[in-house]
mmCIF file of C-alpha atoms in Angstrom:
data_model
loop_
_atom_site.group_PDB
_atom_site.id
_atom_site.type_symbol
_atom_site.label_atom_id
_atom_site.label_comp_id
_atom_site.label_asym_id
_atom_site.label_seq_id
_atom_site.Cartn_x
_atom_site.Cartn_y
_atom_site.Cartn_z
ATOM 1 C CA MET I 1 -44.177 -18.477 -20.502
ATOM 2 C CA GLU I 2 -43.931 -15.720 -17.917
ATOM 3 C CA GLU I 3 -40.449 -14.970 -17.077
ATOM 4 C CA GLN I 4 -39.775 -15.399 -13.360
ATOM 5 C CA ASN I 5 -38.415 -12.446 -11.358
ATOM 6 C CA PRO I 6 -35.142 -13.603 -9.946
ATOM 7 C CA ALA I 7 -35.532 -11.334 -6.878
ATOM 8 C CA SER I 8 -39.062 -12.975 -6.163
ATOM 9 C CA GLN I 9 -37.362 -16.394 -6.778
ATOM 10 C CA SER I 10 -34.747 -15.580 -4.227
ATOM 11 C CA HIS I 11 -37.194 -14.104 -1.679
ATOM 12 C CA ARG I 12 -39.113 -17.526 -1.949
ATOM 13 C CA SER I 13 -35.849 -19.478 -1.425
ATOM 14 C CA THR I 14 -35.061 -17.196 1.577
ATOM 15 C CA GLU I 15 -38.531 -18.053 3.024
ATOM 16 C CA GLN I 16 -38.208 -21.698 2.574
ATOM 17 C CA LEU I 17 -34.939 -21.710 4.293
ATOM 18 C CA GLN I 18 -36.224 -19.908 7.201
ATOM 19 C CA ASP I 19 -39.318 -22.408 7.387
ATOM 20 C CA ASN I 20 -36.985 -25.192 7.256
ATOM 21 C CA ALA I 21 -34.941 -23.757 10.031
ATOM 22 C CA GLU I 22 -37.989 -23.210 12.342
ATOM 23 C CA LEU I 23 -39.049 -26.772 11.422
ATOM 24 C CA GLU I 24 -35.757 -28.077 12.571
ATOM 25 C CA HIS I 25 -36.001 -26.178 15.903
ATOM 26 C CA GLN I 26 -39.511 -27.211 16.811
ATOM 27 C CA TYR I 27 -38.296 -30.630 17.701
ATOM 28 C CA GLY I 28 -35.630 -31.877 20.143
ATOM 29 C CA CYS I 29 -34.642 -30.670 23.591
ATOM 30 C CA GLU I 30 -32.032 -28.436 25.448
ATOM 31 C CA HIS I 31 -29.509 -31.226 24.755
ATOM 32 C CA TYR I 32 -29.927 -32.106 20.938
ATOM 33 C CA ARG I 33 -31.973 -30.975 17.959
ATOM 34 C CA ARG I 34 -33.614 -33.932 16.371
ATOM 35 C CA ARG I 35 -37.023 -35.065 15.147
ATOM 36 C CA CYS I 36 -37.475 -38.043 17.172
ATOM 37 C CA LYS I 37 -37.827 -39.356 20.670
ATOM 38 C CA ILE I 38 -36.582 -42.598 22.235
ATOM 39 C CA ARG I 39 -38.373 -44.997 24.316
ATOM 40 C CA ALA I 40 -36.149 -46.243 27.367
ATOM 41 C CA PRO I 41 -35.899 -49.802 27.530
ATOM 42 C CA CYS I 42 -35.161 -49.736 31.292
ATOM 43 C CA CYS I 43 -38.479 -48.189 32.495
ATOM 44 C CA ASN I 44 -40.533 -48.081 29.051
ATOM 45 C CA GLN I 45 -40.894 -44.436 29.204
ATOM 46 C CA ILE I 46 -40.658 -41.882 26.480
ATOM 47 C CA PHE I 47 -38.086 -39.119 26.674
ATOM 48 C CA SER I 48 -36.503 -36.564 24.136
ATOM 49 C CA CYS I 49 -32.911 -37.962 24.787
ATOM 50 C CA ARG I 50 -30.782 -40.199 27.176
ATOM 51 C CA HIS I 51 -29.846 -37.111 29.200
ATOM 52 C CA CYS I 52 -33.604 -36.000 29.625
ATOM 53 C CA HIS I 53 -33.849 -39.577 30.790
ATOM 54 C CA ASN I 54 -31.267 -39.581 33.313
ATOM 55 C CA GLU I 55 -32.220 -36.029 34.636
ATOM 56 C CA ALA I 56 -35.802 -37.044 35.384
ATOM 57 C CA THR I 57 -34.915 -40.483 36.946
ATOM 58 C CA SER I 58 -32.083 -39.043 39.105
ATOM 59 C CA SER I 59 -34.686 -36.768 40.861
ATOM 60 C CA LEU I 60 -36.977 -39.555 41.842
ATOM 61 C CA SER I 61 -37.928 -39.619 45.853
ATOM 62 C CA ASN I 62 -37.154 -43.318 46.061
ATOM 63 C CA PRO I 63 -33.348 -43.978 45.545
ATOM 64 C CA LYS I 64 -33.980 -47.388 44.351
ATOM 65 C CA ASP I 65 -35.894 -46.087 41.353
ATOM 66 C CA ARG I 66 -32.867 -43.817 40.243
ATOM 67 C CA HIS I 67 -31.389 -45.222 37.302
ATOM 68 C CA GLU I 68 -29.370 -44.368 34.049
ATOM 69 C CA ILE I 69 -30.248 -45.321 30.525
ATOM 70 C CA VAL I 70 -27.630 -47.733 28.392
ATOM 71 C CA ARG I 71 -27.645 -45.837 25.167
ATOM 72 C CA HIS I 72 -26.903 -49.329 23.320
ATOM 73 C CA ASP I 73 -29.940 -50.958 24.499
ATOM 74 C CA ILE I 74 -32.409 -48.477 22.866
ATOM 75 C CA LYS I 75 -34.592 -50.383 20.341
ATOM 76 C CA GLN I 76 -37.574 -48.108 19.669
ATOM 77 C CA VAL I 77 -37.938 -44.441 18.683
ATOM 78 C CA ILE I 78 -40.991 -42.085 17.941
ATOM 79 C CA CYS I 79 -40.979 -39.702 15.195
ATOM 80 C CA SER I 80 -41.570 -36.443 16.153
ATOM 81 C CA VAL I 81 -43.242 -35.549 12.850
ATOM 82 C CA CYS I 82 -45.935 -38.301 12.521
ATOM 83 C CA ASN I 83 -45.568 -39.881 15.992
ATOM 84 C CA THR I 84 -44.940 -43.238 14.526
ATOM 85 C CA GLU I 85 -43.104 -45.691 16.648
ATOM 86 C CA GLN I 86 -40.598 -47.667 14.963
ATOM 87 C CA GLU I 87 -37.303 -49.596 15.403
ATOM 88 C CA VAL I 88 -34.128 -47.583 15.246
ATOM 89 C CA ALA I 89 -33.346 -46.234 11.927
ATOM 90 C CA GLN I 90 -32.316 -42.859 10.512
ATOM 91 C CA VAL I 91 -35.264 -42.207 8.367
ATOM 92 C CA CYS I 92 -38.868 -42.653 9.433
ATOM 93 C CA ASN I 93 -40.434 -45.485 7.692
ATOM 94 C CA LYS I 94 -43.704 -43.776 7.507
ATOM 95 C CA CYS I 95 -43.550 -40.052 6.490
ATOM 96 C CA GLY I 96 -39.804 -40.507 5.172
ATOM 97 C CA VAL I 97 -38.349 -37.600 7.282
ATOM 98 C CA LYS I 98 -34.745 -38.011 8.411
ATOM 99 C CA MET I 99 -34.989 -38.196 12.167
ATOM 100 C CA GLY I 100 -31.326 -36.734 12.599
ATOM 101 C CA GLU I 101 -28.664 -35.508 10.150
ATOM 102 C CA TYR I 102 -26.101 -37.266 12.244
ATOM 103 C CA PHE I 103 -27.110 -40.781 13.030
ATOM 104 C CA CYS I 104 -25.040 -43.628 14.827
ATOM 105 C CA ASP I 105 -26.647 -46.956 14.769
ATOM 106 C CA ILE I 106 -24.273 -48.290 17.579
ATOM 107 C CA CYS I 107 -25.054 -45.521 20.113
ATOM 108 C CA LYS I 108 -28.489 -44.858 18.875
ATOM 109 C CA PHE I 109 -27.586 -41.306 18.712
ATOM 110 C CA TYR I 110 -29.423 -38.515 16.589
ATOM 111 C CA ASP I 111 -28.370 -35.035 16.057
ATOM 112 C CA ASP I 112 -29.151 -32.216 13.521
ATOM 113 C CA ASP I 113 -26.216 -29.918 14.290
ATOM 114 C CA THR I 114 -23.378 -31.344 12.387
ATOM 115 C CA ARG I 115 -21.088 -28.312 13.155
ATOM 116 C CA LYS I 116 -20.181 -30.303 16.304
ATOM 117 C CA GLN I 117 -18.265 -32.855 13.889
ATOM 118 C CA GLN I 118 -19.646 -36.009 15.608
ATOM 119 C CA PHE I 119 -17.669 -39.254 15.095
ATOM 120 C CA HIS I 120 -17.972 -42.656 16.363
ATOM 121 C CA CYS I 121 -14.932 -44.145 18.315
ATOM 122 C CA ASP I 122 -14.853 -47.880 18.032
ATOM 123 C CA SER I 123 -12.060 -48.204 20.874
ATOM 124 C CA CYS I 124 -14.207 -45.987 23.280
ATOM 125 C CA GLY I 125 -17.517 -47.387 22.289
ATOM 126 C CA ILE I 126 -19.426 -44.217 21.984
ATOM 127 C CA CYS I 127 -19.710 -41.108 19.948
ATOM 128 C CA ARG I 128 -17.487 -37.963 20.396
ATOM 129 C CA LEU I 129 -17.528 -34.384 19.268
ATOM 130 C CA GLY I 130 -14.954 -32.246 17.477
ATOM 131 C CA GLY I 131 -13.883 -34.412 14.310
ATOM 132 C CA ARG I 132 -12.066 -37.731 13.961
ATOM 133 C CA GLU I 133 -9.130 -36.205 12.491
ATOM 134 C CA ASN I 134 -8.520 -34.000 15.363
ATOM 135 C CA PHE I 135 -8.262 -36.776 17.931
ATOM 136 C CA PHE I 136 -6.606 -40.166 18.554
ATOM 137 C CA HIS I 137 -7.439 -42.665 21.247
ATOM 138 C CA CYS I 138 -4.923 -43.467 23.658
ATOM 139 C CA GLU I 139 -5.269 -47.136 24.511
ATOM 140 C CA LYS I 140 -3.787 -46.942 28.160
ATOM 141 C CA CYS I 141 -5.754 -43.959 29.411
ATOM 142 C CA GLY I 142 -8.674 -45.241 27.536
ATOM 143 C CA SER I 143 -10.145 -42.238 26.051
ATOM 144 C CA CYS I 144 -10.088 -39.952 22.917
ATOM 145 C CA TYR I 145 -7.551 -37.054 23.138
ATOM 146 C CA ALA I 146 -6.559 -34.191 20.953
ATOM 147 C CA ILE I 147 -4.027 -35.088 18.362
ATOM 148 C CA ASP I 148 -1.323 -32.753 19.907
ATOM 149 C CA MET I 149 -1.283 -34.747 22.855
ATOM 150 C CA ARG I 150 -0.084 -37.865 21.111
ATOM 151 C CA ASP I 151 3.145 -38.780 22.938
ATOM 152 C CA ASN I 152 2.920 -35.600 24.686
ATOM 153 C CA HIS I 153 1.053 -36.569 27.970
ATOM 154 C CA SER I 154 1.515 -38.616 31.051
ATOM 155 C CA CYS I 155 -0.521 -41.755 30.614
ATOM 156 C CA VAL I 156 -2.708 -42.991 33.589
ATOM 157 C CA GLU I 157 -4.385 -46.278 33.154
ATOM 158 C CA ASN I 158 -8.174 -45.760 32.580
ATOM 159 C CA SER I 159 -7.617 -42.188 33.756
ATOM 160 C CA MET I 160 -10.758 -40.889 31.795
ATOM 161 C CA LYS I 161 -12.868 -43.876 33.213
ATOM 162 C CA ASN I 162 -13.077 -42.238 36.748
ATOM 163 C CA TYR I 163 -15.115 -39.546 38.522
ATOM 164 C CA CYS I 164 -14.199 -35.852 38.462
ATOM 165 C CA PRO I 165 -12.292 -35.464 41.828
ATOM 166 C CA VAL I 166 -14.189 -32.009 42.448
ATOM 167 C CA CYS I 167 -17.995 -32.530 41.193
ATOM 168 C CA TYR I 168 -17.480 -36.513 41.188
ATOM 169 C CA GLU I 169 -19.357 -36.730 37.808
ATOM 170 C CA TYR I 170 -18.123 -39.768 35.791
ATOM 171 C CA LEU I 171 -15.934 -38.268 33.191
ATOM 172 C CA PHE I 172 -15.704 -40.811 30.496
ATOM 173 C CA ASP I 173 -19.231 -39.962 28.876
ATOM 174 C CA SER I 174 -19.770 -36.456 30.384
ATOM 175 C CA VAL I 175 -21.005 -33.840 27.988
ATOM 176 C CA LYS I 176 -18.731 -31.252 29.802
ATOM 177 C CA GLN I 177 -15.250 -30.419 28.685
ATOM 178 C CA ALA I 178 -12.312 -32.426 30.383
ATOM 179 C CA MET I 179 -8.629 -31.662 30.544
ATOM 180 C CA VAL I 180 -5.471 -33.917 31.516
ATOM 181 C CA MET I 181 -3.294 -32.408 33.904
ATOM 182 C CA LYS I 182 0.434 -32.623 33.727
ATOM 183 C CA CYS I 183 0.252 -35.458 36.123
ATOM 184 C CA GLY I 184 -2.025 -37.505 33.868
ATOM 185 C CA HIS I 185 -4.978 -37.439 36.103
ATOM 186 C CA THR I 186 -8.276 -35.897 34.520
ATOM 187 C CA MET I 187 -10.927 -33.558 35.597
ATOM 188 C CA HIS I 188 -13.558 -31.050 34.133
ATOM 189 C CA MET I 189 -12.172 -27.863 32.790
ATOM 190 C CA ASP I 190 -14.854 -25.691 34.805
ATOM 191 C CA CYS I 191 -13.892 -27.484 37.807
ATOM 192 C CA PHE I 192 -10.194 -27.026 37.071
ATOM 193 C CA LYS I 193 -10.721 -23.217 36.729
ATOM 194 C CA GLU I 194 -12.787 -23.022 39.842
ATOM 195 C CA MET I 195 -10.164 -24.867 41.656
ATOM 196 C CA SER I 196 -7.253 -22.312 40.557
ATOM 197 C CA LYS I 197 -9.659 -19.437 41.626
ATOM 198 C CA GLN I 198 -9.484 -20.816 45.049
ATOM 199 C CA GLN I 199 -5.789 -20.947 44.686
ATOM 200 C CA GLN I 200 -5.339 -24.486 44.644
ATOM 201 C CA TYR I 201 -2.655 -25.422 42.335
ATOM 202 C CA ARG I 202 -2.331 -29.219 43.159
ATOM 203 C CA CYS I 203 -3.935 -32.359 41.742
ATOM 204 C CA PRO I 204 -6.749 -33.528 44.033
ATOM 205 C CA ILE I 205 -5.477 -37.047 43.714
ATOM 206 C CA CYS I 206 -1.874 -37.154 43.638
ATOM 207 C CA SER I 207 -1.063 -33.600 45.064
ATOM 208 C CA LYS I 208 1.275 -32.637 42.360
ATOM 209 C CA THR I 209 1.620 -29.233 40.940
ATOM 210 C CA VAL I 210 -0.673 -28.943 37.962
ATOM 211 C CA MET I 211 0.439 -25.411 36.949
ATOM 212 C CA ASP I 212 3.487 -23.042 36.634
ATOM 213 C CA THR I 213 4.293 -21.653 40.008
ATOM 214 C CA SER I 214 7.585 -19.903 39.227
ATOM 215 C CA GLU I 215 6.203 -16.618 39.776
ATOM 216 C CA TYR I 216 5.103 -17.705 43.274
ATOM 217 C CA TRP I 217 8.480 -19.017 44.123
ATOM 218 C CA LYS I 218 10.298 -16.143 42.617
ATOM 219 C CA MET I 219 8.231 -13.860 45.053
ATOM 220 C CA LEU I 220 9.345 -16.032 48.175
ATOM 221 C CA ASP I 221 12.947 -15.819 47.026
ATOM 222 C CA GLU I 222 12.541 -12.092 46.886
ATOM 223 C CA GLU I 223 11.194 -12.239 50.405
ATOM 224 C CA TYR I 224 14.083 -14.535 51.417
ATOM 225 C CA SER I 225 16.503 -12.078 50.033
ATOM 226 C CA ALA I 226 14.817 -8.977 51.978
ATOM 227 C CA ILE I 227 14.973 -10.829 55.270
ATOM 228 C CA ILE I 228 18.534 -12.225 54.971
ATOM 229 C CA GLY I 229 19.828 -8.659 54.044
ATOM 230 C CA GLU I 230 23.545 -8.470 53.322
ATOM 231 C CA VAL I 231 24.425 -12.103 54.436
ATOM 232 C CA SER I 232 25.749 -14.193 51.493
ATOM 233 C CA PHE I 233 23.150 -16.398 50.184
ATOM 234 C CA ASP I 234 25.582 -18.900 48.978
ATOM 235 C CA ARG I 235 27.045 -19.104 52.525
ATOM 236 C CA LEU I 236 23.745 -19.500 54.479
ATOM 237 C CA ARG I 237 22.617 -22.970 55.134
ATOM 238 C CA LEU I 238 19.664 -23.131 57.637
ATOM 239 C CA PHE I 239 19.933 -26.979 58.311
ATOM 240 C CA LYS I 240 22.409 -29.465 57.594
ATOM 241 C CA CYS I 241 21.019 -32.622 55.778
ATOM 242 C CA PRO I 242 22.300 -36.005 54.683
ATOM 243 C CA SER I 243 24.282 -36.130 51.517
ATOM 244 C CA ASN I 244 21.529 -38.141 49.816
ATOM 245 C CA THR I 245 18.748 -35.666 50.522
ATOM 246 C CA SER I 246 16.944 -34.451 47.545
ATOM 247 C CA MET I 247 14.376 -31.764 47.156
ATOM 248 C CA ARG I 248 12.151 -29.953 44.879
ATOM 249 C CA SER I 249 13.411 -27.118 42.517
ATOM 250 C CA PRO I 250 11.456 -23.915 42.346
ATOM 251 C CA SER I 251 10.400 -24.155 38.712
ATOM 252 C CA SER I 252 8.774 -27.728 39.258
ATOM 253 C CA ALA I 253 7.604 -27.121 42.771
ATOM 254 C CA MET I 254 6.082 -30.541 43.703
ATOM 255 C CA THR I 255 6.452 -32.433 40.588
ATOM 256 C CA ALA I 256 10.108 -33.292 40.138
ATOM 257 C CA THR I 257 13.211 -33.872 42.551
ATOM 258 C CA ALA I 258 16.780 -32.527 42.228
ATOM 259 C CA LEU I 259 19.972 -33.210 44.378
ATOM 260 C CA ALA I 260 20.437 -30.789 46.883
ATOM 261 C CA LYS I 261 22.463 -27.668 45.732
ATOM 262 C CA SER I 262 23.725 -24.481 47.088
ATOM 263 C CA PRO I 263 20.918 -22.293 45.992
ATOM 264 C CA PHE I 264 18.408 -23.791 47.965
ATOM 265 C CA THR I 265 17.935 -23.499 51.662
ATOM 266 C CA LEU I 266 15.616 -25.805 53.655
ATOM 267 C CA LEU I 267 17.229 -29.103 53.103
ATOM 268 C CA GLY I 268 16.434 -31.041 56.273
ATOM 269 C CA THR I 269 13.966 -33.713 56.336
ATOM 270 C CA SER I 270 12.575 -32.204 59.725
ATOM 271 C CA ALA I 271 13.023 -28.570 60.621
ATOM 272 C CA ASN I 272 12.654 -29.635 64.278
ATOM 273 C CA SER I 273 15.154 -32.332 64.474
ATOM 274 C CA ALA I 274 17.752 -30.858 61.932
ATOM 275 C CA PRO I 275 20.840 -29.340 63.756
ATOM 276 C CA ARG I 276 20.961 -25.568 63.106
ATOM 277 C CA ILE I 277 24.084 -23.879 61.760
ATOM 278 C CA ILE I 278 24.438 -20.254 62.670
ATOM 279 C CA PRO I 279 25.703 -18.304 59.639
ATOM 280 C CA GLU I 280 28.824 -16.397 60.004
ATOM 281 C CA GLY I 281 28.214 -12.742 61.244
ATOM 282 C CA LEU I 282 24.834 -13.429 62.806
ATOM 283 C CA GLN I 283 24.114 -13.508 66.683
ATOM 284 C CA GLU I 284 22.374 -16.700 68.104
ATOM 285 C CA PRO I 285 18.990 -14.901 69.019
ATOM 286 C CA VAL I 286 18.777 -13.159 65.778
ATOM 287 C CA ALA I 287 19.769 -16.146 63.740
ATOM 288 C CA LYS I 288 17.188 -18.354 65.359
ATOM 289 C CA MET I 289 14.497 -15.648 64.856
ATOM 290 C CA LYS I 290 15.233 -15.542 61.253
ATOM 291 C CA CYS I 291 15.644 -19.225 60.564
ATOM 292 C CA LEU I 292 12.191 -19.632 62.064
ATOM 293 C CA SER I 293 10.719 -17.078 59.862
ATOM 294 C CA ILE I 294 12.193 -18.463 56.684
ATOM 295 C CA SER I 295 11.341 -22.039 57.832
ATOM 296 C CA LYS I 296 7.502 -21.090 57.704
ATOM 297 C CA ARG I 297 7.734 -19.345 54.548
ATOM 298 C CA TYR I 298 9.658 -22.359 53.058
ATOM 299 C CA ARG I 299 8.012 -25.262 54.468
ATOM 300 C CA GLN I 300 6.809 -26.404 51.255
ATOM 301 C CA ARG I 301 10.613 -26.839 50.079
ATOM 302 C CA THR I 302 11.213 -29.435 52.759
ATOM 303 C CA CYS I 303 11.844 -32.999 51.606
ATOM 304 C CA ASP I 304 8.375 -34.252 52.798
ATOM 305 C CA ALA I 305 7.767 -37.682 51.263
ATOM 306 C CA ASN I 306 4.046 -37.510 51.196
ATOM 307 C CA LEU I 307 4.114 -34.705 48.563
ATOM 308 C CA VAL I 308 6.467 -36.325 46.164
#
């Protein structure tokens, strides 16, 4: 028997792998690589996946015809290799090809790219990405979160079952990456980045600060010190306020409140109605001008109830 050349055998194996890779990428769509299509039960049309269906129907001219598919209602699929329509299953009942390396019989979901580490969450009722061991399901928030957020986030009831406050896309089953802010509300990561580029640092829902603004307050404190000059910071009080007045600290900005202490300046609930106290050593006109200037710069430090 003729001895096989290991080099040629290796070459044939490489060619076979390349052919298989090309075969895999012949099928599917821009959303998923799979060897089947679905028949939508809502309109009886054939699409590569549910996203293709939703994109096509959302652009229909008649608003009454626009709709989204319910993934769990899919009953029929069409094998892309032999074009055989059949009931939902992982393996084609005619040609025997596996229509998806990952298959979920509940979601009727197929995908060849297992690097995504797909898994089905029974509590969510849908498939997620990233590996089951890396996520936990928060019952109050109603969604799967990264494992390092367990007991380390503010729970808001059904926070993920809402629309992104920026782009208004439904977050729960969105394919875009979402994030949980310090206040517990959620939004798309891309939308959050765009919001921060516009210097918007507050949650669009509750107006609480969602990022560290200590550097910003430090800059304002430096400006304040430059305006006051040699006047003692501890002796300066711009407005008299009630003893029970509370205000935000510079480090936590709009998220927390603390009892008024001497390092803070604007303590009055209303800059217009609070009685002014002229610091010792300043003349009345000069003090008024400086107080007004500082009042504008520190307006966000007043005890405004609608921002708490």
